[in-house]
Amino acid sequence: KGNLILVNKYYKLDENFNPNNLTDMSLQYAYENNQIDEEVYEHYVDMCNAAKKEKGFILITTSSYRDYETQYDLYEKYKSKNGTEWADSYSARAGHSEHQTGLALDIVSYNNNMDNFEDTEEYEWLKENCYKYGFILRYPEDKEDITGYNFEPWHYRYVGIDVATYIYENNITFDEYYAYFLDK
């Protein structure tokens, strides 16, 4: 389903799945060693430039594309440190991460991190404007029973402008959109 592929606790990617159109992200927009789908990157750059022009905000990606092995290692680290239940609510198992699609970004503001991002003006701006660039807040607050993951104010997923606008205007999750319109 292209940009509308659903990857979650129930829909899994093969361990050999690799997006074929990844591009390196500039250090102006991301920390080192980040790659993302080319189309996603174009829209992300537009969004970052708008945030800077409108508000003086500097958005930066901390994590983007992750291959199966990287996600496996990350999940196992969380699991060994905090237990399976905690790991399952904060991290996707290998094959179940949207990061493997090349369509997901963890975004914070420069000089902030994930621990306090939800308390920033940049988060508020993203939450209210990301849909204009084709992104959604993938794991919103108070939707954990639908998404299966705890609130992640930094995790944004590209779905295209039309779908992102619908999701934003109707205050639904991507999982709900998928069930209503795509799971046929």
Coordinates of N, CA and C in Angstrom, one line a residue:
K1 N 0.8 -1.2 0.0 CA 0.0 0.0 0.0 C 0.9 1.3 0.0
G2 N 2.1 1.2 -0.4 CA 3.0 2.3 -0.5 C 3.1 3.1 0.8
N3 N 2.9 4.4 0.8 CA 3.0 5.2 2.0 C 2.0 4.8 3.0
L4 N 1.0 4.0 2.7 CA -0.1 3.7 3.6 C 0.1 2.3 4.2
I5 N 1.3 1.7 4.1 CA 1.5 0.4 4.6 C 1.4 0.5 6.2
L6 N 0.7 -0.5 6.7 CA 0.5 -0.6 8.1 C 1.5 -1.6 8.7
V7 N 2.3 -1.1 9.7 CA 3.2 -1.9 10.4 C 2.9 -1.6 11.9
N8 N 2.6 -2.7 12.6 CA 2.3 -2.5 14.0 C 2.5 -3.8 14.7
K9 N 1.9 -4.0 15.9 CA 2.1 -5.3 16.6 C 1.5 -6.5 15.9
Y10 N 0.6 -6.2 15.0 CA -0.1 -7.3 14.3 C 0.3 -7.5 12.8
Y11 N 0.8 -6.4 12.2 CA 1.2 -6.5 10.8 C 2.8 -6.3 10.8
K12 N 3.4 -7.3 10.3 CA 4.9 -7.4 10.3 C 5.5 -7.4 9.0
L13 N 6.7 -6.7 8.9 CA 7.5 -6.7 7.7 C 8.5 -7.9 7.8
D14 N 8.8 -8.5 6.6 CA 9.8 -9.5 6.5 C 11.2 -9.0 7.0
E15 N 12.0 -9.8 7.5 CA 13.3 -9.3 8.0 C 14.2 -8.8 6.8
N16 N 13.9 -9.2 5.6 CA 14.7 -8.8 4.4 C 14.1 -7.5 3.8
F17 N 12.9 -7.0 4.3 CA 12.3 -5.8 3.7 C 13.2 -4.6 3.9
N18 N 13.5 -4.0 2.8 CA 14.3 -2.8 2.7 C 13.7 -1.8 1.7
P19 N 13.4 -0.6 2.1 CA 12.9 0.4 1.2 C 13.9 0.6 0.1
N20 N 13.5 0.8 -1.1 CA 14.4 0.9 -2.2 C 14.8 2.4 -2.6
N21 N 14.2 3.3 -1.9 CA 14.5 4.7 -2.3 C 14.9 5.6 -1.0
L22 N 15.8 5.0 -0.3 CA 16.3 5.8 0.9 C 17.3 6.8 0.5
T23 N 17.3 7.9 1.2 CA 18.3 9.0 0.9 C 18.9 9.4 2.2
D24 N 20.1 9.8 2.2 CA 20.8 10.4 3.4 C 20.2 11.7 3.8
M25 N 20.0 11.9 5.1 CA 19.5 13.2 5.6 C 20.6 14.1 5.9
S26 N 20.4 15.3 5.5 CA 21.4 16.4 5.8 C 21.6 16.6 7.3
L27 N 22.7 16.9 7.8 CA 22.9 17.3 9.2 C 22.2 18.5 9.6
Q28 N 21.7 19.3 8.6 CA 20.9 20.4 8.9 C 19.5 20.0 9.5
Y29 N 19.1 18.8 9.1 CA 17.8 18.3 9.5 C 17.8 17.1 10.4
A30 N 18.9 16.4 10.6 CA 19.0 15.2 11.3 C 20.4 15.0 11.9
Y31 N 20.4 14.2 13.0 CA 21.7 13.8 13.5 C 22.4 12.8 12.5
E32 N 23.6 12.5 12.7 CA 24.4 11.6 11.8 C 23.7 10.3 11.6
N33 N 24.0 9.8 10.4 CA 23.6 8.4 10.0 C 22.1 8.2 9.9
N34 N 21.4 9.2 9.5 CA 19.9 9.0 9.3 C 19.6 9.0 7.8
Q35 N 18.7 8.0 7.5 CA 18.2 7.9 6.1 C 16.7 7.8 6.2
I36 N 16.1 8.2 5.1 CA 14.6 8.2 5.0 C 14.2 8.1 3.5
D37 N 13.0 7.7 3.3 CA 12.4 7.7 1.9 C 12.5 9.0 1.3
E38 N 12.9 9.1 0.0 CA 13.1 10.4 -0.7 C 11.9 11.3 -0.6
E39 N 10.7 10.8 -0.9 CA 9.5 11.6 -0.8 C 9.3 12.1 0.6
V40 N 9.4 11.3 1.6 CA 9.3 11.7 3.0 C 10.3 12.8 3.3
Y41 N 11.5 12.7 2.8 CA 12.5 13.7 3.1 C 12.1 15.0 2.5
E42 N 11.6 15.1 1.3 CA 11.2 16.3 0.7 C 10.2 17.1 1.6
H43 N 9.2 16.3 2.0 CA 8.1 16.9 2.8 C 8.6 17.3 4.2
Y44 N 9.5 16.5 4.8 CA 10.1 16.8 6.1 C 10.9 18.1 6.0
V45 N 11.7 18.2 5.0 CA 12.5 19.5 4.8 C 11.6 20.7 4.7
D46 N 10.5 20.5 3.9 CA 9.5 21.6 3.8 C 8.9 22.0 5.2
M47 N 8.6 20.9 6.0 CA 8.1 21.2 7.3 C 9.1 21.8 8.2
C48 N 10.3 21.4 8.2 CA 11.3 22.0 9.1 C 11.6 23.4 8.7
N49 N 11.6 23.7 7.4 CA 11.8 25.1 6.9 C 10.6 26.0 7.3
A50 N 9.4 25.5 7.3 CA 8.3 26.2 7.7 C 8.3 26.5 9.2
A51 N 8.7 25.5 10.0 CA 8.8 25.7 11.4 C 9.8 26.8 11.8
K52 N 10.9 26.8 11.0 CA 12.0 27.8 11.3 C 11.5 29.2 10.8
K53 N 10.9 29.2 9.7 CA 10.4 30.5 9.2 C 9.3 31.1 10.0
E54 N 8.3 30.3 10.4 CA 7.2 30.8 11.2 C 7.5 31.1 12.6
K55 N 8.3 30.3 13.2 CA 8.5 30.3 14.7 C 10.0 30.4 15.1
G56 N 10.9 30.2 14.2 CA 12.3 30.2 14.6 C 12.7 28.8 15.2
F57 N 11.9 27.8 15.0 CA 12.1 26.5 15.6 C 13.1 25.7 14.7
I58 N 14.0 25.0 15.4 CA 14.9 24.1 14.7 C 14.5 22.7 15.1
L59 N 13.9 21.9 14.1 CA 13.5 20.6 14.3 C 14.6 19.7 13.8
I60 N 14.8 18.5 14.5 CA 15.9 17.6 14.1 C 15.4 16.2 14.3
T61 N 15.8 15.3 13.4 CA 15.5 13.9 13.5 C 16.6 13.2 14.3
T62 N 16.1 12.4 15.3 CA 17.1 11.6 16.1 C 17.2 10.2 15.5
S63 N 16.1 9.7 14.9 CA 16.1 8.4 14.4 C 15.1 8.3 13.2
S64 N 15.5 7.6 12.2 CA 14.7 7.4 11.0 C 14.7 6.0 10.6
Y65 N 15.1 5.6 9.4 CA 15.1 4.3 9.0 C 16.0 3.4 9.9
R66 N 15.4 2.2 10.2 CA 16.2 1.2 11.0 C 15.9 -0.1 10.3
D67 N 17.0 -0.8 10.1 CA 16.8 -2.2 9.5 C 16.4 -3.2 10.6
Y68 N 16.0 -4.3 10.2 CA 15.5 -5.4 11.0 C 16.5 -5.6 12.2
E69 N 17.7 -5.8 11.9 CA 18.7 -6.1 12.9 C 18.9 -5.0 13.9
T70 N 18.9 -3.8 13.5 CA 19.0 -2.7 14.4 C 17.8 -2.6 15.4
Q71 N 16.6 -2.9 14.8 CA 15.4 -2.9 15.7 C 15.4 -4.0 16.6
Y72 N 15.9 -5.2 16.2 CA 16.0 -6.3 17.1 C 16.9 -6.0 18.2
D73 N 18.1 -5.4 18.0 CA 19.0 -5.1 19.0 C 18.4 -4.1 20.0
L74 N 17.7 -3.1 19.5 CA 17.1 -2.0 20.3 C 16.1 -2.6 21.2
Y75 N 15.2 -3.4 20.7 CA 14.1 -4.1 21.5 C 14.8 -5.0 22.6
E76 N 15.7 -5.7 22.2 CA 16.4 -6.7 23.2 C 17.0 -5.9 24.3
K77 N 17.6 -4.7 24.0 CA 18.2 -3.9 25.0 C 17.2 -3.4 26.0
Y78 N 16.0 -2.9 25.5 CA 15.0 -2.4 26.3 C 14.4 -3.6 27.2
K79 N 14.2 -4.7 26.5 CA 13.7 -5.9 27.2 C 14.6 -6.4 28.4
S80 N 15.9 -6.4 28.1 CA 16.8 -6.9 29.2 C 16.9 -5.9 30.3
K81 N 16.8 -4.6 30.0 CA 16.9 -3.6 31.0 C 15.6 -3.4 31.8
N82 N 14.4 -3.5 31.1 CA 13.1 -3.1 31.8 C 12.1 -4.2 31.8
G83 N 12.3 -5.3 31.1 CA 11.4 -6.4 31.0 C 10.5 -6.4 29.8
T84 N 9.9 -7.5 29.5 CA 9.2 -7.6 28.2 C 7.9 -6.7 28.2
E85 N 7.2 -6.6 29.3 CA 6.0 -5.8 29.3 C 6.3 -4.3 29.0
W86 N 7.3 -3.8 29.6 CA 7.7 -2.4 29.4 C 8.2 -2.3 28.0
A87 N 9.1 -3.2 27.5 CA 9.6 -3.1 26.1 C 8.5 -3.1 25.1
D88 N 7.5 -3.9 25.3 CA 6.4 -4.0 24.3 C 5.5 -2.8 24.3
S89 N 5.5 -2.0 25.4 CA 4.7 -0.7 25.3 C 5.5 0.5 24.8
Y90 N 6.8 0.3 24.7 CA 7.6 1.5 24.3 C 8.4 1.2 23.0
S91 N 8.6 0.0 22.6 CA 9.4 -0.3 21.5 C 8.8 -1.5 20.7
A92 N 8.9 -1.4 19.4 CA 8.4 -2.4 18.5 C 9.4 -3.6 18.4
R93 N 8.9 -4.7 18.3 CA 9.8 -5.9 18.1 C 10.3 -5.8 16.6
A94 N 11.4 -6.5 16.3 CA 11.9 -6.5 15.0 C 10.9 -6.9 14.0
G95 N 10.8 -6.2 12.9 CA 9.8 -6.5 11.9 C 8.5 -5.8 12.1
H96 N 8.2 -5.3 13.3 CA 7.0 -4.6 13.6 C 7.2 -3.1 13.8
S97 N 8.4 -2.6 13.4 CA 8.7 -1.2 13.5 C 8.4 -0.4 12.3
E98 N 7.7 0.7 12.4 CA 7.5 1.6 11.2 C 8.8 2.1 10.7
H99 N 9.8 2.2 11.5 CA 11.1 2.8 11.1 C 11.7 1.9 9.9
Q100 N 11.4 0.6 9.9 CA 11.9 -0.2 8.9 C 11.3 0.1 7.5
T101 N 10.2 0.8 7.5 CA 9.5 1.2 6.2 C 10.2 2.4 5.5
G102 N 11.0 3.1 6.3 CA 11.6 4.4 5.8 C 10.6 5.5 5.8
L103 N 9.4 5.4 6.5 CA 8.4 6.4 6.5 C 8.2 7.1 7.8
A104 N 9.0 6.7 8.8 CA 8.8 7.2 10.2 C 10.1 7.9 10.6
L105 N 9.8 9.0 11.4 CA 10.9 9.8 11.9 C 10.6 10.1 13.4
D106 N 11.7 10.1 14.2 CA 11.6 10.5 15.6 C 12.2 12.0 15.5
I107 N 11.3 12.9 15.8 CA 11.7 14.3 15.7 C 11.6 15.0 17.0
V108 N 12.7 15.8 17.3 CA 12.7 16.6 18.5 C 13.2 18.0 18.1
S109 N 13.3 18.9 19.0 CA 13.9 20.2 18.7 C 15.3 20.2 19.1
Y110 N 16.1 21.1 18.4 CA 17.5 21.2 18.7 C 17.6 21.6 20.2
N111 N 18.5 20.9 20.9 CA 18.8 21.2 22.3 C 17.7 20.6 23.2
N112 N 16.8 19.8 22.7 CA 15.8 19.0 23.5 C 16.0 17.6 23.2
N113 N 15.3 16.7 24.0 CA 15.4 15.3 23.6 C 14.0 14.7 23.9
M114 N 13.9 13.4 23.7 CA 12.6 12.8 23.8 C 12.0 12.9 25.2
D115 N 12.8 13.0 26.2 CA 12.3 13.0 27.6 C 11.4 14.2 27.9
N116 N 11.7 15.3 27.3 CA 10.9 16.5 27.6 C 10.3 17.2 26.3
F117 N 10.3 16.5 25.2 CA 9.8 17.1 24.0 C 8.3 17.5 24.1
E118 N 7.5 16.7 24.8 CA 6.1 17.1 24.8 C 5.8 18.4 25.5
D119 N 6.8 18.9 26.3 CA 6.6 20.2 27.0 C 7.1 21.4 26.2
T120 N 7.5 21.2 24.9 CA 8.0 22.2 24.1 C 7.0 22.9 23.2
E121 N 7.3 24.1 22.8 CA 6.5 24.8 21.8 C 6.6 24.1 20.5
E122 N 7.8 23.5 20.2 CA 8.0 22.8 18.9 C 7.1 21.6 18.8
Y123 N 6.8 20.9 19.9 CA 5.9 19.8 19.9 C 4.5 20.3 19.5
E124 N 4.1 21.4 20.2 CA 2.8 22.0 19.9 C 2.6 22.4 18.5
W125 N 3.7 23.0 17.9 CA 3.6 23.4 16.5 C 3.5 22.2 15.6
L126 N 4.3 21.1 15.9 CA 4.3 19.9 15.1 C 2.9 19.3 15.1
K127 N 2.4 19.2 16.3 CA 1.1 18.5 16.5 C 0.0 19.2 15.7
E128 N 0.1 20.6 15.6 CA -1.0 21.4 14.9 C -0.7 21.6 13.4
N129 N 0.5 21.3 13.0 CA 0.9 21.6 11.6 C 1.4 20.4 10.8
C130 N 1.8 19.3 11.4 CA 2.5 18.3 10.6 C 1.6 17.7 9.5
Y131 N 0.3 17.7 9.7 CA -0.5 17.1 8.6 C -0.4 17.9 7.3
K132 N -0.1 19.2 7.4 CA 0.0 20.0 6.2 C 1.1 19.6 5.3
Y133 N 2.0 18.8 5.8 CA 3.2 18.2 5.1 C 3.1 16.7 4.9
G134 N 2.0 16.1 5.3 CA 1.8 14.7 5.1 C 2.1 13.8 6.2
F135 N 2.4 14.4 7.4 CA 2.8 13.6 8.6 C 1.7 13.6 9.6
I136 N 1.7 12.5 10.4 CA 0.8 12.4 11.6 C 1.6 12.1 12.8
L137 N 1.1 12.5 13.9 CA 1.6 12.0 15.2 C 1.2 10.6 15.3
R138 N 2.1 9.6 15.2 CA 1.7 8.2 15.1 C 1.1 7.6 16.4
Y139 N 1.6 8.0 17.5 CA 1.2 7.4 18.8 C 0.7 8.5 19.7
P140 N -0.5 9.0 19.5 CA -1.0 10.1 20.3 C -1.4 9.7 21.7
E141 N -1.5 10.7 22.5 CA -1.9 10.6 23.9 C -3.3 10.1 24.0
D142 N -3.6 9.2 24.9 CA -4.9 8.7 25.1 C -5.4 7.8 24.0
K143 N -4.5 7.3 23.2 CA -4.9 6.3 22.1 C -4.2 5.0 22.2
E144 N -3.6 4.8 23.4 CA -2.7 3.6 23.6 C -3.5 2.3 23.3
D145 N -4.8 2.3 23.7 CA -5.5 1.1 23.5 C -5.8 0.8 22.1
I146 N -5.6 1.8 21.2 CA -5.8 1.5 19.8 C -4.4 1.3 19.1
T147 N -3.4 2.0 19.4 CA -2.1 1.9 18.7 C -1.3 0.8 19.3
G148 N -1.5 0.5 20.6 CA -0.7 -0.6 21.3 C 0.6 0.0 21.9
Y149 N 0.8 1.3 21.7 CA 2.1 1.9 22.2 C 1.7 3.1 23.1
N150 N 2.6 3.3 24.0 CA 2.5 4.5 24.8 C 2.7 5.8 24.0
F151 N 2.2 6.9 24.4 CA 2.3 8.2 23.8 C 3.7 8.5 23.5
E152 N 4.0 8.8 22.2 CA 5.3 9.2 21.8 C 5.2 10.5 21.0
P153 N 5.4 11.6 21.7 CA 5.3 13.0 21.1 C 6.3 13.2 20.0
W154 N 7.3 12.4 19.9 CA 8.4 12.6 18.9 C 8.2 11.7 17.6
H155 N 7.3 10.8 17.6 CA 7.3 9.8 16.5 C 6.2 10.2 15.5
Y156 N 6.7 10.6 14.3 CA 5.9 11.0 13.2 C 6.0 10.1 12.0
R157 N 4.9 9.9 11.4 CA 4.8 9.0 10.2 C 4.3 9.7 9.0
Y158 N 4.9 9.5 7.9 CA 4.4 10.1 6.6 C 3.4 9.2 6.0
V159 N 2.2 9.8 5.7 CA 1.1 9.1 5.1 C 0.6 9.8 3.9
G160 N 1.1 11.0 3.6 CA 0.7 11.8 2.5 C -0.3 12.9 3.0
I161 N -0.4 14.0 2.3 CA -1.1 15.2 2.8 C -2.6 14.9 3.0
D162 N -3.3 14.2 2.0 CA -4.7 14.0 2.1 C -5.1 13.1 3.3
V163 N -4.3 12.0 3.4 CA -4.6 11.1 4.5 C -4.3 11.7 5.9
A164 N -3.2 12.4 5.9 CA -2.8 13.1 7.2 C -3.8 14.1 7.6
T165 N -4.4 14.9 6.6 CA -5.4 15.9 6.9 C -6.7 15.2 7.4
Y166 N -7.1 14.1 6.8 CA -8.2 13.4 7.3 C -8.1 12.9 8.7
I167 N -6.9 12.3 9.0 CA -6.6 11.8 10.3 C -6.6 12.9 11.3
Y168 N -6.0 14.1 11.0 CA -6.0 15.2 11.9 C -7.4 15.8 12.1
E169 N -8.1 16.0 11.1 CA -9.4 16.6 11.2 C -10.4 15.7 11.9
N170 N -10.3 14.4 11.9 CA -11.2 13.5 12.5 C -10.7 12.9 13.8
N171 N -9.5 13.4 14.2 CA -8.9 13.0 15.5 C -8.9 11.5 15.7
I172 N -8.4 10.8 14.6 CA -8.3 9.3 14.7 C -6.8 8.9 14.5
T173 N -6.5 7.7 14.8 CA -5.2 7.2 14.6 C -5.0 6.6 13.2
F174 N -3.8 6.3 12.8 CA -3.6 5.6 11.5 C -4.2 4.2 11.5
D175 N -4.2 3.6 12.6 CA -4.8 2.2 12.8 C -6.3 2.3 12.4
E176 N -6.9 3.3 12.9 CA -8.4 3.5 12.7 C -8.6 3.8 11.2
Y177 N -7.8 4.7 10.7 CA -7.9 5.0 9.2 C -7.8 3.8 8.4
Y178 N -6.8 3.0 8.7 CA -6.5 1.8 8.0 C -7.7 0.8 8.0
A179 N -8.2 0.6 9.2 CA -9.4 -0.3 9.4 C -10.6 0.2 8.6
Y180 N -10.8 1.6 8.7 CA -12.0 2.1 8.0 C -11.9 2.1 6.5
F181 N -10.7 2.4 5.9 CA -10.6 2.6 4.5 C -9.7 1.7 3.7
L182 N -8.8 1.0 4.3 CA -7.8 0.3 3.6 C -7.9 -1.2 3.8
D183 N -8.3 -1.7 4.9 CA -8.3 -3.1 5.3 C -9.5 -3.8 4.6
K184 N -9.4 -4.0 3.3 CA -10.6 -4.6 2.6 C -10.1 -5.8 1.9

